[in-house]
């Protein structure tokens, strides 16, 4: 066998993955900070534009925001109703399907516990005692045997 057969393959991952994660997290953090700054600048620009605009433009923007807020509250109400329905379905599943399964499993475990106790008392213990008696009898016969060779020398 040559030395080349036992060469180890060098580990190519020189930098630990934690460093890669840390730099990726820094990139995400910088991106989030930039997005927040841009959003804040847009909000400030919009407010300044609304303060300088005439009364009709401001009232139109106000009405549009009121409509958007009404639609948002309607959407949140629908989402809340769906959430309540899903919770009711989950409670129904837990009561009517999971609980009977758990009860059946508990009953099966109790039967299994009884079966193992029965087998231990009526099968395993007598076999172990029989093996003890047989080993003792065999040793007794070996001791009484007139031949010079005993089982110890084997």
XYZ file of N, CA and C in Angstrom:
462
model
N 0.848 -1.182 0.000
C 0.000 0.000 0.000
C 0.882 1.229 0.000
N 0.515 2.176 -0.797
C 1.329 3.388 -0.873
C 0.765 4.451 0.052
N 1.570 5.493 0.259
C 1.146 6.582 1.130
C 0.023 7.393 0.515
N -0.108 7.343 -0.793
C -1.133 8.149 -1.465
C -2.541 7.640 -1.166
N -2.650 6.361 -0.854
C -3.968 5.809 -0.564
C -4.534 6.342 0.742
N -3.671 6.734 1.657
C -4.109 7.180 2.966
C -4.068 8.688 3.134
N -3.937 9.415 2.030
C -3.915 10.874 2.131
C -5.278 11.372 2.580
N -5.247 12.352 3.417
C -6.502 12.950 3.863
C -6.846 14.121 2.974
N -8.107 14.302 2.759
C -8.572 15.417 1.946
C -8.620 16.641 2.837
N -7.957 17.738 2.424
C -7.957 18.935 3.278
C -9.340 19.548 3.360
N -9.612 20.129 4.499
C -10.897 20.790 4.728
C -10.913 22.111 3.978
N -11.867 22.263 3.062
C -11.914 23.455 2.224
C -12.593 24.631 2.907
N -13.344 24.382 3.928
C -14.036 25.478 4.604
C -13.097 26.088 5.636
N -12.326 27.073 5.195
C -11.343 27.711 6.063
C -12.026 28.644 7.044
N -13.001 29.404 6.558
C -13.702 30.343 7.432
C -14.889 29.642 8.061
N -15.081 29.829 9.330
C -16.235 29.198 9.978
C -17.533 29.821 9.481
N -18.628 29.043 9.457
C -19.900 29.562 8.963
C -20.460 30.691 9.814
N -20.014 30.804 11.061
C -20.506 31.875 11.925
C -20.101 33.227 11.360
N -18.898 33.315 10.803
C -18.413 34.570 10.233
C -19.266 34.948 9.031
N -19.620 33.956 8.204
C -20.459 34.228 7.043
C -21.829 34.711 7.495
N -22.382 34.092 8.526
C -23.676 34.511 9.050
C -23.613 35.927 9.596
N -22.515 36.233 10.280
C -22.372 37.543 10.883
C -22.315 38.625 9.809
N -21.586 38.374 8.718
C -21.506 39.376 7.653
C -22.839 39.490 6.923
N -23.558 38.385 6.776
C -24.874 38.436 6.142
C -25.846 39.222 7.013
N -25.769 39.039 8.334
C -26.631 39.795 9.248
C -26.307 41.276 9.206
N -25.029 41.617 9.065
C -24.650 43.025 8.964
C -25.218 43.637 7.691
N -25.179 42.874 6.589
C -25.731 43.366 5.328
C -27.230 43.596 5.430
N -27.937 42.672 6.072
C -29.382 42.831 6.261
C -29.686 44.037 7.139
N -28.901 44.217 8.188
C -29.107 45.342 9.095
C -28.894 46.668 8.372
N -27.867 46.744 7.556
C -27.616 47.973 6.795
C -28.755 48.229 5.819
N -29.245 47.181 5.154
C -30.371 47.329 4.228
C -31.626 47.818 4.933
N -31.902 47.290 6.116
C -33.082 47.714 6.878
C -32.947 49.166 7.306
N -31.753 49.549 7.744
C -31.542 50.941 8.159
C -31.744 51.885 6.981
N -31.225 51.526 5.816
C -31.403 52.371 4.625
C -32.876 52.470 4.261
N -33.613 51.348 4.315
C -35.038 51.365 3.982
C -35.812 52.250 4.952
N -35.497 52.189 6.236
C -36.185 53.019 7.232
C -35.896 54.491 6.986
N -34.653 54.819 6.671
C -34.296 56.222 6.413
C -35.022 56.742 5.182
N -35.079 55.943 4.109
C -35.779 56.361 2.886
C -37.266 56.527 3.165
N -37.866 55.597 3.913
C -39.286 55.697 4.241
C -39.564 56.928 5.089
N -38.717 57.211 6.043
C -38.872 58.399 6.880
C -38.750 59.673 6.047
N -37.826 59.689 5.106
C -37.674 60.854 4.229
C -38.922 61.049 3.372
N -39.495 59.954 2.861
C -40.723 60.059 2.059
C -41.885 60.577 2.892
N -42.005 60.126 4.129
C -43.084 60.600 4.995
C -42.920 62.090 5.273
N -41.708 62.508 5.575
C -41.465 63.940 5.837
C -41.756 64.767 4.589
N -41.314 64.290 3.428
C -41.578 65.011 2.174
C -43.079 65.098 1.903
N -43.806 63.997 2.170
C -45.259 64.006 1.940
C -45.952 64.982 2.880
N -45.551 65.018 4.141
C -46.162 65.941 5.096
C -45.887 67.394 4.720
N -44.674 67.686 4.313
C -44.340 69.052 3.897
C -45.147 69.434 2.665
N -45.298 68.499 1.723
C -46.086 68.780 0.516
C -47.548 69.019 0.864
N -48.081 68.244 1.818
C -49.481 68.432 2.203
C -49.689 69.759 2.928
N -48.729 70.167 3.738
C -48.858 71.461 4.423
C -48.816 72.629 3.437
N -48.106 72.486 2.356
C -48.005 73.558 1.365
C -49.130 73.508 0.344
N -49.833 72.381 0.254
C -50.890 72.247 -0.750
C -52.124 73.030 -0.315
N -53.020 73.238 -1.284
C -54.256 73.958 -0.973
C -55.218 73.056 -0.213
N -56.323 73.616 0.229
C -57.272 72.925 1.095
C -57.956 71.756 0.390
N -58.284 71.888 -0.878
C -58.985 70.799 -1.583
C -58.088 69.577 -1.739
N -56.824 69.775 -2.027
C -55.903 68.637 -2.164
C -55.739 67.918 -0.828
N -55.610 68.699 0.235
C -55.461 68.112 1.562
C -56.704 67.326 1.953
N -57.879 67.854 1.642
C -59.118 67.140 1.988
C -59.271 65.870 1.158
N -58.833 65.894 -0.098
C -58.896 64.680 -0.927
C -57.965 63.599 -0.372
N -56.754 64.006 0.016
C -55.808 63.039 0.584
C -56.349 62.485 1.897
N -56.962 63.362 2.714
C -57.553 62.925 3.971
C -58.658 61.909 3.721
N -59.524 62.171 2.742
C -60.615 61.251 2.422
C -60.078 59.905 1.928
N -59.022 59.956 1.125
C -58.429 58.705 0.633
C -57.874 57.889 1.804
N -57.196 58.555 2.740
C -56.668 57.847 3.910
C -57.784 57.289 4.783
N -58.885 57.991 4.903
C -60.024 57.481 5.679
C -60.580 56.220 5.023
N -60.691 56.236 3.695
C -61.189 55.057 2.972
C -60.221 53.883 3.146
N -58.926 54.166 3.034
C -57.927 53.102 3.200
C -57.995 52.515 4.610
N -58.147 53.359 5.620
C -58.236 52.870 7.001
C -59.509 52.047 7.216
N -60.610 52.438 6.583
C -61.853 51.664 6.696
C -61.684 50.287 6.056
N -61.055 50.247 4.885
C -60.818 48.958 4.229
C -59.871 48.082 5.057
N -58.884 48.714 5.663
C -57.952 47.966 6.504
C -58.654 47.386 7.729
N -59.514 48.160 8.359
C -60.238 47.635 9.523
C -61.203 46.528 9.110
N -61.797 46.648 7.926
C -62.664 45.586 7.411
C -61.854 44.312 7.173
N -60.673 44.463 6.592
C -59.806 43.322 6.344
C -59.353 42.674 7.655
N -59.022 43.485 8.640
C -58.641 42.945 9.945
C -59.808 42.227 10.618
N -61.016 42.746 10.457
C -62.198 42.081 11.011
C -62.408 40.714 10.385
N -62.261 40.633 9.058
C -62.409 39.342 8.369
C -61.322 38.371 8.832
N -60.088 38.858 8.955
C -58.999 38.001 9.421
C -59.261 37.509 10.841
N -59.809 38.360 11.689
C -60.126 37.970 13.061
C -61.225 36.913 13.094
N -62.233 37.063 12.245
C -63.308 36.064 12.173
C -62.750 34.722 11.714
N -61.878 34.745 10.700
C -61.266 33.502 10.220
C -60.430 32.862 11.325
N -59.711 33.668 12.081
C -58.901 33.155 13.183
C -59.770 32.507 14.258
N -60.882 33.124 14.591
C -61.794 32.560 15.596
C -62.374 31.237 15.108
N -62.738 31.173 13.825
C -63.271 29.922 13.264
C -62.212 28.825 13.317
N -60.968 29.160 12.977
C -59.897 28.164 13.010
C -59.635 27.666 14.432
N -59.715 28.552 15.402
C -59.541 28.136 16.802
C -60.677 27.208 17.223
N -61.905 27.506 16.785
C -63.038 26.634 17.106
C -62.853 25.253 16.478
N -62.362 25.217 15.237
C -62.114 23.930 14.573
C -61.025 23.157 15.312
N -59.976 23.850 15.746
C -58.899 23.198 16.483
C -59.401 22.613 17.800
N -60.220 23.355 18.507
C -60.782 22.854 19.768
C -61.657 21.630 19.503
N -62.431 21.668 18.439
C -63.279 20.529 18.075
C -62.428 19.300 17.764
N -61.343 19.498 17.022
C -60.461 18.375 16.696
C -59.844 17.807 17.970
N -59.410 18.680 18.863
C -58.797 18.201 20.102
C -59.783 17.419 20.953
N -61.031 17.894 21.013
C -62.036 17.213 21.835
C -62.472 15.894 21.223
N -62.784 15.898 19.944
C -63.461 14.754 19.338
C -62.541 13.757 18.655
N -61.313 14.128 18.343
C -60.446 13.185 17.645
C -59.194 12.840 18.436
N -58.547 13.817 19.004
C -57.293 13.560 19.705
C -57.541 12.898 21.054
N -58.545 13.355 21.805
C -58.810 12.795 23.132
C -59.159 11.308 23.058
N -60.029 10.859 22.129
C -60.266 9.410 22.046
C -59.009 8.614 21.680
N -58.160 9.193 20.840
C -56.917 8.506 20.486
C -56.036 8.365 21.724
N -55.947 9.415 22.515
C -55.145 9.355 23.737
C -55.727 8.363 24.738
N -57.060 8.327 24.844
C -57.692 7.365 25.752
C -57.405 5.933 25.310
N -57.513 5.679 24.015
C -57.237 4.347 23.485
C -55.777 3.970 23.705
N -54.889 4.919 23.504
C -53.463 4.664 23.723
C -53.194 4.344 25.188
N -53.820 5.076 26.080
C -53.655 4.820 27.511
C -54.176 3.429 27.872
N -55.305 3.053 27.313
C -55.869 1.725 27.560
C -54.936 0.637 27.029
N -54.372 0.855 25.857
C -53.438 -0.112 25.275
C -52.196 -0.264 26.144
N -51.695 0.838 26.655
C -50.515 0.782 27.527
C -50.835 0.012 28.801
N -52.023 0.212 29.351
C -52.410 -0.535 30.556
C -52.500 -2.031 30.271
N -53.069 -2.402 29.106
C -53.135 -3.819 28.729
C -51.729 -4.386 28.553
N -50.858 -3.615 27.930
C -49.486 -4.064 27.714
C -48.759 -4.249 29.043
N -49.001 -3.356 29.978
C -48.391 -3.470 31.305
C -48.869 -4.762 31.982
N -50.159 -5.050 31.882
C -50.694 -6.289 32.461
C -50.123 -7.523 31.785
N -49.974 -7.463 30.465
C -49.425 -8.601 29.728
C -47.980 -8.868 30.128
N -47.194 -7.814 30.251
C -45.790 -8.019 30.642
C -45.692 -8.557 32.066
N -46.553 -8.104 32.946
C -46.555 -8.629 34.316
C -46.925 -10.111 34.314
N -47.941 -10.477 33.540
C -48.372 -11.873 33.439
C -47.248 -12.745 32.890
N -46.611 -12.282 31.802
C -45.530 -13.071 31.212
C -44.352 -13.193 32.169
N -44.062 -12.139 32.881
C -42.951 -12.182 33.830
C -43.226 -13.193 34.935
N -44.436 -13.177 35.463
C -44.770 -14.073 36.582
C -44.933 -15.518 36.140
N -45.523 -15.766 34.986
C -45.896 -17.122 34.600
C -44.970 -17.772 33.582
N -44.086 -17.025 32.960
C -43.231 -17.636 31.955
C -41.753 -17.410 32.255
N -41.379 -16.196 32.462
C -39.957 -15.876 32.599
C -39.402 -16.395 33.926
N -40.074 -16.123 35.020
C -39.566 -16.566 36.325
C -39.436 -18.088 36.410
N -40.437 -18.880 35.976
C -40.257 -20.343 36.026
C -39.104 -20.832 35.144
N -38.914 -20.221 33.985
C -37.817 -20.643 33.111
C -36.480 -20.325 33.764
N -36.365 -19.171 34.382
C -35.122 -18.805 35.061
C -34.857 -19.755 36.224
N -35.890 -20.063 36.997
C -35.713 -21.000 38.120
C -35.310 -22.383 37.610
N -35.925 -22.822 36.503
C -35.587 -24.124 35.928
C -34.128 -24.137 35.474
N -33.678 -23.052 34.868
C -32.278 -22.970 34.449
C -31.341 -22.974 35.655
N -31.743 -22.323 36.734
C -30.931 -22.332 37.957
C -30.795 -23.757 38.491
N -31.930 -24.465 38.575
C -31.907 -25.827 39.099
C -31.096 -26.738 38.182
N -31.255 -26.568 36.885
C -30.520 -27.404 35.932
C -29.023 -27.155 36.048
N -28.629 -25.894 36.160
C -27.204 -25.577 36.297
C -26.655 -26.140 37.600
N -27.419 -26.034 38.674
C -26.984 -26.594 39.958
C -26.851 -28.106 39.897
N -27.815 -28.776 39.279
C -27.777 -30.226 39.149
C -26.597 -30.659 38.290
N -26.353 -29.931 37.207
C -25.237 -30.253 36.328
C -23.908 -30.106 37.062
N -23.787 -29.076 37.854
C -22.562 -28.864 38.625
C -22.401 -29.959 39.682
N -23.503 -30.359 40.301
C -23.470 -31.427 41.301
C -23.011 -32.737 40.668
N -23.534 -33.035 39.475
C -23.148 -34.259 38.768
C -21.680 -34.183 38.375
N -21.211 -33.003 37.959
C -19.801 -32.850 37.592
C -18.882 -33.087 38.793
N -19.319 -32.636 39.954
C -18.497 -32.821 41.156
C -18.439 -34.299 41.546
N -19.554 -35.015 41.412
C -19.607 -36.424 41.803
C -19.018 -37.364 40.761
N -18.733 -36.898 39.578
C -18.206 -37.738 38.514
C -16.831 -38.277 38.912
N -16.595 -39.558 38.714
C -15.307 -40.125 39.122
C -14.160 -39.732 38.192
N -14.426 -39.269 37.005
C -13.334 -38.950 36.074
C -12.542 -37.759 36.580
N -11.266 -37.708 36.210
C -10.374 -36.652 36.679
C -10.636 -35.319 35.987
N -11.196 -35.378 34.830
C -11.444 -34.135 34.101
C -12.786 -33.554 34.518
N -12.751 -32.317 34.873
C -14.005 -31.638 35.203
C -14.227 -30.521 34.197
N -15.327 -29.919 34.282
C -15.664 -28.859 33.332
C -14.831 -27.604 33.571
N -14.217 -27.504 34.735
C -13.398 -26.329 35.022
C -12.179 -26.277 34.121
N -11.586 -27.409 33.821
C -10.357 -27.423 33.049
C -10.593 -27.079 31.583
N -11.785 -27.125 31.112
C -12.065 -26.787 29.722
C -11.973 -25.368 29.525
